Amino acid sequence: SAVISQKPSRDICQRGTSLTIQCQVDSQVTMMFWYRQQPGQSLTLIATANQGSEATYESGFVIDKFPISRPNLTFSTLTVSNMSPEDSSIYLCSARDNNQPQHFGDGTRLSIL
Amino acid sequence: GENVEQHPSTLSVQEGDSAVIKCTYSDSASNYFPWYKQELGKGPQLIIDIRSNVGEKKDQRIAVTLNKTAKHFSLHITETQPEDSAVYFCAARRDSNYQLIWGAGTKLIIKP
């Protein structure tokens, strides 16, 4: 199964700043996803990162706030822009290849002061 | 819209006993049902999955059953151990869709 590494594992940021989270997969995958998880809650899909084209965002999430890059089949970044305390959450990277199960990184725990 | 309901939200069982978590899905076209275990400070880890052409699947102490008619599936853990304590999530998806629809999660507590 794919091994997914996320950096940073946690961070504390000032409001109004931006943070870029990196996600590296140890094999080429067709699909990469970014999720948000509030403590004690389920997972909410932010967007699907598409290689070579713009990400597909879910309702309630916009590109200006959460720009995503996917330069190749093993790497993606999520930026949380102009952060406010409401952005404090766990951000999870996930990936799967065609007809394969979906796997997750260990997440980035983000706190905004 | 598509929905997955998961029960119970918290389950406490004595070590060595069995635990059962149930999920109900709304989209009758769903044909893939994974279960994930999430330990504190970690990402969700796939523990077992089942496709709609199979009624039951086992992997050592873990089993999943699927009832397509009733649109529900269940996770069964036998001979529970302290390391089974975690939050468990069910999910559902149809092959034509990229997105997993998630249950709300079950916190499983194994009492020594």
mmCIF file of C-alpha atoms in Angstrom:
data_model
loop_
_atom_site.group_PDB
_atom_site.id
_atom_site.type_symbol
_atom_site.label_atom_id
_atom_site.label_comp_id
_atom_site.label_asym_id
_atom_site.label_seq_id
_atom_site.Cartn_x
_atom_site.Cartn_y
_atom_site.Cartn_z
ATOM 1 C CA SER A 1 0.000 0.000 0.000
ATOM 2 C CA ALA A 2 1.081 3.580 -0.630
ATOM 3 C CA VAL A 3 3.022 5.332 2.124
ATOM 4 C CA ILE A 4 2.068 8.986 2.496
ATOM 5 C CA SER A 5 4.273 11.539 4.255
ATOM 6 C CA GLN A 6 3.042 14.970 5.316
ATOM 7 C CA LYS A 7 5.032 17.981 6.432
ATOM 8 C CA PRO A 8 4.810 19.724 8.815
ATOM 9 C CA SER A 9 3.194 17.374 11.325
ATOM 10 C CA ARG A 10 2.040 20.363 13.370
ATOM 11 C CA ASP A 11 2.354 24.113 13.444
ATOM 12 C CA ILE A 12 1.195 27.143 15.368
ATOM 13 C CA CYS A 13 0.609 30.187 13.183
ATOM 14 C CA GLN A 14 -0.407 33.799 13.558
ATOM 15 C CA ARG A 15 -3.708 34.944 12.114
ATOM 16 C CA GLY A 16 -3.453 36.513 8.690
ATOM 17 C CA THR A 17 -0.495 34.379 7.645
ATOM 18 C CA SER A 18 -0.427 31.419 5.242
ATOM 19 C CA LEU A 19 0.942 27.893 5.636
ATOM 20 C CA THR A 20 1.781 25.378 2.931
ATOM 21 C CA ILE A 21 1.441 21.687 3.752
ATOM 22 C CA GLN A 22 3.373 19.182 1.681
ATOM 23 C CA CYS A 23 2.299 15.640 0.835
ATOM 24 C CA GLN A 24 4.619 13.032 -0.670
ATOM 25 C CA VAL A 25 3.517 9.571 -1.818
ATOM 26 C CA ASP A 26 6.053 6.781 -2.263
ATOM 27 C CA SER A 27 4.496 5.656 -5.554
ATOM 28 C CA GLN A 28 2.654 7.237 -8.457
ATOM 29 C CA VAL A 29 -1.061 7.606 -7.824
ATOM 30 C CA THR A 30 -3.890 8.854 -9.997
ATOM 31 C CA MET A 31 -5.818 10.615 -7.243
ATOM 32 C CA MET A 32 -4.735 12.773 -4.311
ATOM 33 C CA PHE A 33 -7.149 14.354 -1.854
ATOM 34 C CA TRP A 34 -7.060 16.929 0.920
ATOM 35 C CA TYR A 35 -9.346 16.593 3.934
ATOM 36 C CA ARG A 36 -10.052 18.634 7.039
ATOM 37 C CA GLN A 37 -10.883 16.974 10.339
ATOM 38 C CA GLN A 38 -12.012 18.879 13.400
ATOM 39 C CA PRO A 39 -11.106 17.181 16.711
ATOM 40 C CA GLY A 40 -13.615 14.439 17.478
ATOM 41 C CA GLN A 41 -15.289 14.784 14.091
ATOM 42 C CA SER A 42 -15.412 12.933 10.815
ATOM 43 C CA LEU A 43 -13.506 13.814 7.665
ATOM 44 C CA THR A 44 -14.556 16.589 5.288
ATOM 45 C CA LEU A 45 -13.187 16.602 1.758
ATOM 46 C CA ILE A 46 -11.678 19.949 0.782
ATOM 47 C CA ALA A 47 -10.616 19.143 -2.760
ATOM 48 C CA THR A 48 -9.234 16.601 -5.180
ATOM 49 C CA ALA A 49 -5.780 17.476 -6.474
ATOM 50 C CA ASN A 50 -5.520 16.865 -10.209
ATOM 51 C CA GLN A 51 -2.147 16.435 -11.857
ATOM 52 C CA GLY A 52 -1.680 18.992 -14.600
ATOM 53 C CA SER A 53 -4.941 20.837 -14.009
ATOM 54 C CA GLU A 54 -6.778 22.854 -11.409
ATOM 55 C CA ALA A 55 -7.998 21.133 -8.267
ATOM 56 C CA THR A 56 -11.671 20.218 -7.874
ATOM 57 C CA TYR A 57 -13.104 21.889 -4.783
ATOM 58 C CA GLU A 58 -16.041 20.712 -2.698
ATOM 59 C CA SER A 59 -18.875 22.952 -1.659
ATOM 60 C CA GLY A 60 -17.766 25.465 0.932
ATOM 61 C CA PHE A 61 -14.111 25.488 -0.079
ATOM 62 C CA VAL A 62 -12.578 27.920 -2.568
ATOM 63 C CA ILE A 63 -9.291 28.134 -4.396
ATOM 64 C CA ASP A 64 -8.382 31.555 -3.012
ATOM 65 C CA LYS A 65 -8.490 30.215 0.539
ATOM 66 C CA PHE A 66 -7.044 26.737 -0.135
ATOM 67 C CA PRO A 67 -4.815 26.830 -3.215
ATOM 68 C CA ILE A 68 -3.556 23.383 -4.187
ATOM 69 C CA SER A 69 -0.721 22.298 -6.400
ATOM 70 C CA ARG A 70 -0.014 18.908 -7.907
ATOM 71 C CA PRO A 71 3.082 19.093 -10.085
ATOM 72 C CA ASN A 72 3.441 15.332 -10.556
ATOM 73 C CA LEU A 73 1.909 11.955 -9.680
ATOM 74 C CA THR A 74 3.588 11.675 -6.263
ATOM 75 C CA PHE A 75 3.416 15.157 -4.727
ATOM 76 C CA SER A 76 0.848 17.778 -3.750
ATOM 77 C CA THR A 77 0.663 20.872 -1.585
ATOM 78 C CA LEU A 78 -2.224 22.564 0.209
ATOM 79 C CA THR A 79 -1.923 26.175 1.294
ATOM 80 C CA VAL A 80 -4.169 27.579 3.987
ATOM 81 C CA SER A 81 -4.280 31.292 3.243
ATOM 82 C CA ASN A 82 -4.993 34.312 5.420
ATOM 83 C CA MET A 83 -5.551 32.076 8.414
ATOM 84 C CA SER A 84 -8.027 32.763 11.188
ATOM 85 C CA PRO A 85 -8.718 30.794 14.392
ATOM 86 C CA GLU A 86 -11.554 28.973 12.563
ATOM 87 C CA ASP A 87 -8.909 27.323 10.372
ATOM 88 C CA SER A 88 -7.458 25.505 13.386
ATOM 89 C CA SER A 89 -7.902 21.848 12.475
ATOM 90 C CA ILE A 90 -6.207 18.688 11.295
ATOM 91 C CA TYR A 91 -5.457 18.629 7.574
ATOM 92 C CA LEU A 92 -5.059 15.200 6.003
ATOM 93 C CA CYS A 93 -3.570 14.189 2.688
ATOM 94 C CA SER A 94 -4.903 11.039 1.053
ATOM 95 C CA ALA A 95 -4.183 9.153 -2.130
ATOM 96 C CA ARG A 96 -5.291 6.197 -4.182
ATOM 97 C CA ASP A 97 -4.589 4.641 -7.523
ATOM 98 C CA ASN A 98 -7.233 3.232 -9.841
ATOM 99 C CA ASN A 99 -9.055 0.259 -8.289
ATOM 100 C CA GLN A 100 -6.897 0.502 -5.179
ATOM 101 C CA PRO A 101 -7.831 1.426 -1.579
ATOM 102 C CA GLN A 102 -7.410 4.962 -0.342
ATOM 103 C CA HIS A 103 -4.637 5.685 2.160
ATOM 104 C CA PHE A 104 -3.874 8.610 4.425
ATOM 105 C CA GLY A 105 -0.959 10.508 5.831
ATOM 106 C CA ASP A 106 -0.778 11.233 9.556
ATOM 107 C CA GLY A 107 -2.034 14.768 9.132
ATOM 108 C CA THR A 108 -0.942 18.296 9.948
ATOM 109 C CA ARG A 109 -2.235 19.707 13.217
ATOM 110 C CA LEU A 110 -2.694 23.418 12.734
ATOM 111 C CA SER A 111 -3.391 25.964 15.467
ATOM 112 C CA ILE A 112 -4.017 29.633 14.720
ATOM 113 C CA LEU A 113 -3.406 32.221 17.413
ATOM 114 C CA GLY B 1 -27.639 13.767 -0.885
ATOM 115 C CA GLU B 2 -25.644 10.639 -0.185
ATOM 116 C CA ASN B 3 -25.342 9.821 3.473
ATOM 117 C CA VAL B 4 -23.744 7.220 5.748
ATOM 118 C CA GLU B 5 -25.026 6.822 9.300
ATOM 119 C CA GLN B 6 -22.825 5.115 11.874
ATOM 120 C CA HIS B 7 -23.774 3.717 15.290
ATOM 121 C CA PRO B 8 -22.944 3.770 18.093
ATOM 122 C CA SER B 9 -20.910 6.940 18.555
ATOM 123 C CA THR B 10 -19.155 5.372 21.553
ATOM 124 C CA LEU B 11 -18.756 1.693 22.381
ATOM 125 C CA SER B 12 -17.189 0.345 25.542
ATOM 126 C CA VAL B 13 -16.478 -3.394 25.780
ATOM 127 C CA GLN B 14 -14.582 -5.641 28.140
ATOM 128 C CA GLU B 15 -11.260 -6.919 26.898
ATOM 129 C CA GLY B 16 -11.780 -10.267 25.234
ATOM 130 C CA ASP B 17 -15.401 -9.559 24.279
ATOM 131 C CA SER B 18 -16.638 -8.773 20.769
ATOM 132 C CA ALA B 19 -17.460 -5.353 19.360
ATOM 133 C CA VAL B 20 -19.880 -4.564 16.540
ATOM 134 C CA ILE B 21 -20.204 -1.225 14.738
ATOM 135 C CA LYS B 22 -22.992 -0.662 12.211
ATOM 136 C CA CYS B 23 -23.353 1.661 9.236
ATOM 137 C CA THR B 24 -26.271 2.397 6.925
ATOM 138 C CA TYR B 25 -25.860 4.017 3.520
ATOM 139 C CA SER B 26 -28.373 5.846 1.364
ATOM 140 C CA ASP B 27 -26.964 5.473 -2.169
ATOM 141 C CA SER B 28 -28.069 2.084 -3.486
ATOM 142 C CA ALA B 29 -25.403 2.330 -6.211
ATOM 143 C CA SER B 30 -22.593 2.258 -3.633
ATOM 144 C CA ASN B 31 -20.439 -0.794 -4.206
ATOM 145 C CA TYR B 32 -17.314 -0.271 -2.095
ATOM 146 C CA PHE B 33 -17.269 -0.135 1.713
ATOM 147 C CA PRO B 34 -14.008 0.413 3.620
ATOM 148 C CA TRP B 35 -13.419 0.606 7.356
ATOM 149 C CA TYR B 36 -10.693 2.780 8.860
ATOM 150 C CA LYS B 37 -9.124 2.849 12.299
ATOM 151 C CA GLN B 38 -7.771 6.140 13.590
ATOM 152 C CA GLU B 39 -5.512 6.219 16.609
ATOM 153 C CA LEU B 40 -4.777 9.405 18.502
ATOM 154 C CA GLY B 41 -2.399 11.627 16.565
ATOM 155 C CA LYS B 42 -2.490 9.442 13.466
ATOM 156 C CA GLY B 43 -4.253 9.428 10.134
ATOM 157 C CA PRO B 44 -7.011 6.916 9.323
ATOM 158 C CA GLN B 45 -5.667 3.462 8.561
ATOM 159 C CA LEU B 46 -7.557 1.051 6.308
ATOM 160 C CA ILE B 47 -8.267 -2.147 8.238
ATOM 161 C CA ILE B 48 -10.694 -3.979 5.969
ATOM 162 C CA ASP B 49 -12.898 -3.315 2.971
ATOM 163 C CA ILE B 50 -15.630 -5.115 1.081
ATOM 164 C CA ARG B 51 -17.221 -4.865 -2.343
ATOM 165 C CA SER B 52 -20.896 -5.304 -3.060
ATOM 166 C CA ASN B 53 -20.441 -8.669 -4.787
ATOM 167 C CA VAL B 54 -19.369 -10.215 -1.464
ATOM 168 C CA GLY B 55 -21.495 -10.666 1.655
ATOM 169 C CA GLU B 56 -18.741 -11.150 4.208
ATOM 170 C CA LYS B 57 -14.990 -10.785 4.505
ATOM 171 C CA LYS B 58 -12.680 -11.808 7.347
ATOM 172 C CA ASP B 59 -9.144 -10.955 8.314
ATOM 173 C CA GLN B 60 -8.073 -12.633 11.544
ATOM 174 C CA ARG B 61 -10.095 -11.002 14.366
ATOM 175 C CA ILE B 62 -11.825 -8.525 12.072
ATOM 176 C CA ALA B 63 -14.797 -9.182 9.800
ATOM 177 C CA VAL B 64 -17.163 -7.054 7.758
ATOM 178 C CA THR B 65 -20.663 -8.083 6.694
ATOM 179 C CA LEU B 66 -22.772 -6.423 4.014
ATOM 180 C CA ASN B 67 -26.528 -6.537 3.518
ATOM 181 C CA LYS B 68 -27.224 -4.866 0.178
ATOM 182 C CA THR B 69 -30.990 -5.198 0.476
ATOM 183 C CA ALA B 70 -31.076 -3.346 3.779
ATOM 184 C CA LYS B 71 -28.181 -1.077 2.722
ATOM 185 C CA HIS B 72 -26.151 -1.646 5.830
ATOM 186 C CA PHE B 73 -22.754 -3.061 6.684
ATOM 187 C CA SER B 74 -21.094 -3.892 9.974
ATOM 188 C CA LEU B 75 -17.613 -4.253 11.445
ATOM 189 C CA HIS B 76 -17.076 -7.130 13.846
ATOM 190 C CA ILE B 77 -14.017 -7.334 16.099
ATOM 191 C CA THR B 78 -13.639 -10.518 18.140
ATOM 192 C CA GLU B 79 -11.414 -11.142 21.192
ATOM 193 C CA THR B 80 -10.843 -7.424 21.635
ATOM 194 C CA GLN B 81 -7.487 -6.217 22.924
ATOM 195 C CA PRO B 82 -6.371 -2.897 24.445
ATOM 196 C CA GLU B 83 -4.711 -1.927 21.146
ATOM 197 C CA ASP B 84 -8.134 -2.048 19.457
ATOM 198 C CA SER B 85 -9.044 1.151 21.321
ATOM 199 C CA ALA B 86 -9.394 3.848 18.644
ATOM 200 C CA VAL B 87 -11.955 5.702 16.541
ATOM 201 C CA TYR B 88 -13.396 3.628 13.707
ATOM 202 C CA PHE B 89 -14.898 5.149 10.555
ATOM 203 C CA CYS B 90 -17.011 3.467 7.907
ATOM 204 C CA ALA B 91 -17.346 4.856 4.403
ATOM 205 C CA ALA B 92 -19.113 4.097 1.138
ATOM 206 C CA ARG B 93 -18.467 4.891 -2.502
ATOM 207 C CA ARG B 94 -19.643 3.929 -5.946
ATOM 208 C CA ASP B 95 -16.926 3.098 -8.466
ATOM 209 C CA SER B 96 -18.035 5.891 -10.771
ATOM 210 C CA ASN B 97 -17.456 8.431 -8.009
ATOM 211 C CA TYR B 98 -14.126 9.608 -6.649
ATOM 212 C CA GLN B 99 -15.409 10.571 -3.240
ATOM 213 C CA LEU B 100 -15.837 8.439 -0.126
ATOM 214 C CA ILE B 101 -18.911 9.273 1.955
ATOM 215 C CA TRP B 102 -17.939 8.988 5.613
ATOM 216 C CA GLY B 103 -19.745 7.911 8.741
ATOM 217 C CA ALA B 104 -19.457 10.047 11.857
ATOM 218 C CA GLY B 105 -17.103 7.634 13.627
ATOM 219 C CA THR B 106 -17.270 5.300 16.633
ATOM 220 C CA LYS B 107 -14.973 5.641 19.609
ATOM 221 C CA LEU B 108 -14.180 2.111 20.763
ATOM 222 C CA ILE B 109 -12.972 1.749 24.339
ATOM 223 C CA ILE B 110 -11.570 -1.582 25.503
ATOM 224 C CA LYS B 111 -11.824 -1.954 29.277
ATOM 225 C CA PRO B 112 -9.099 -4.058 30.917
#
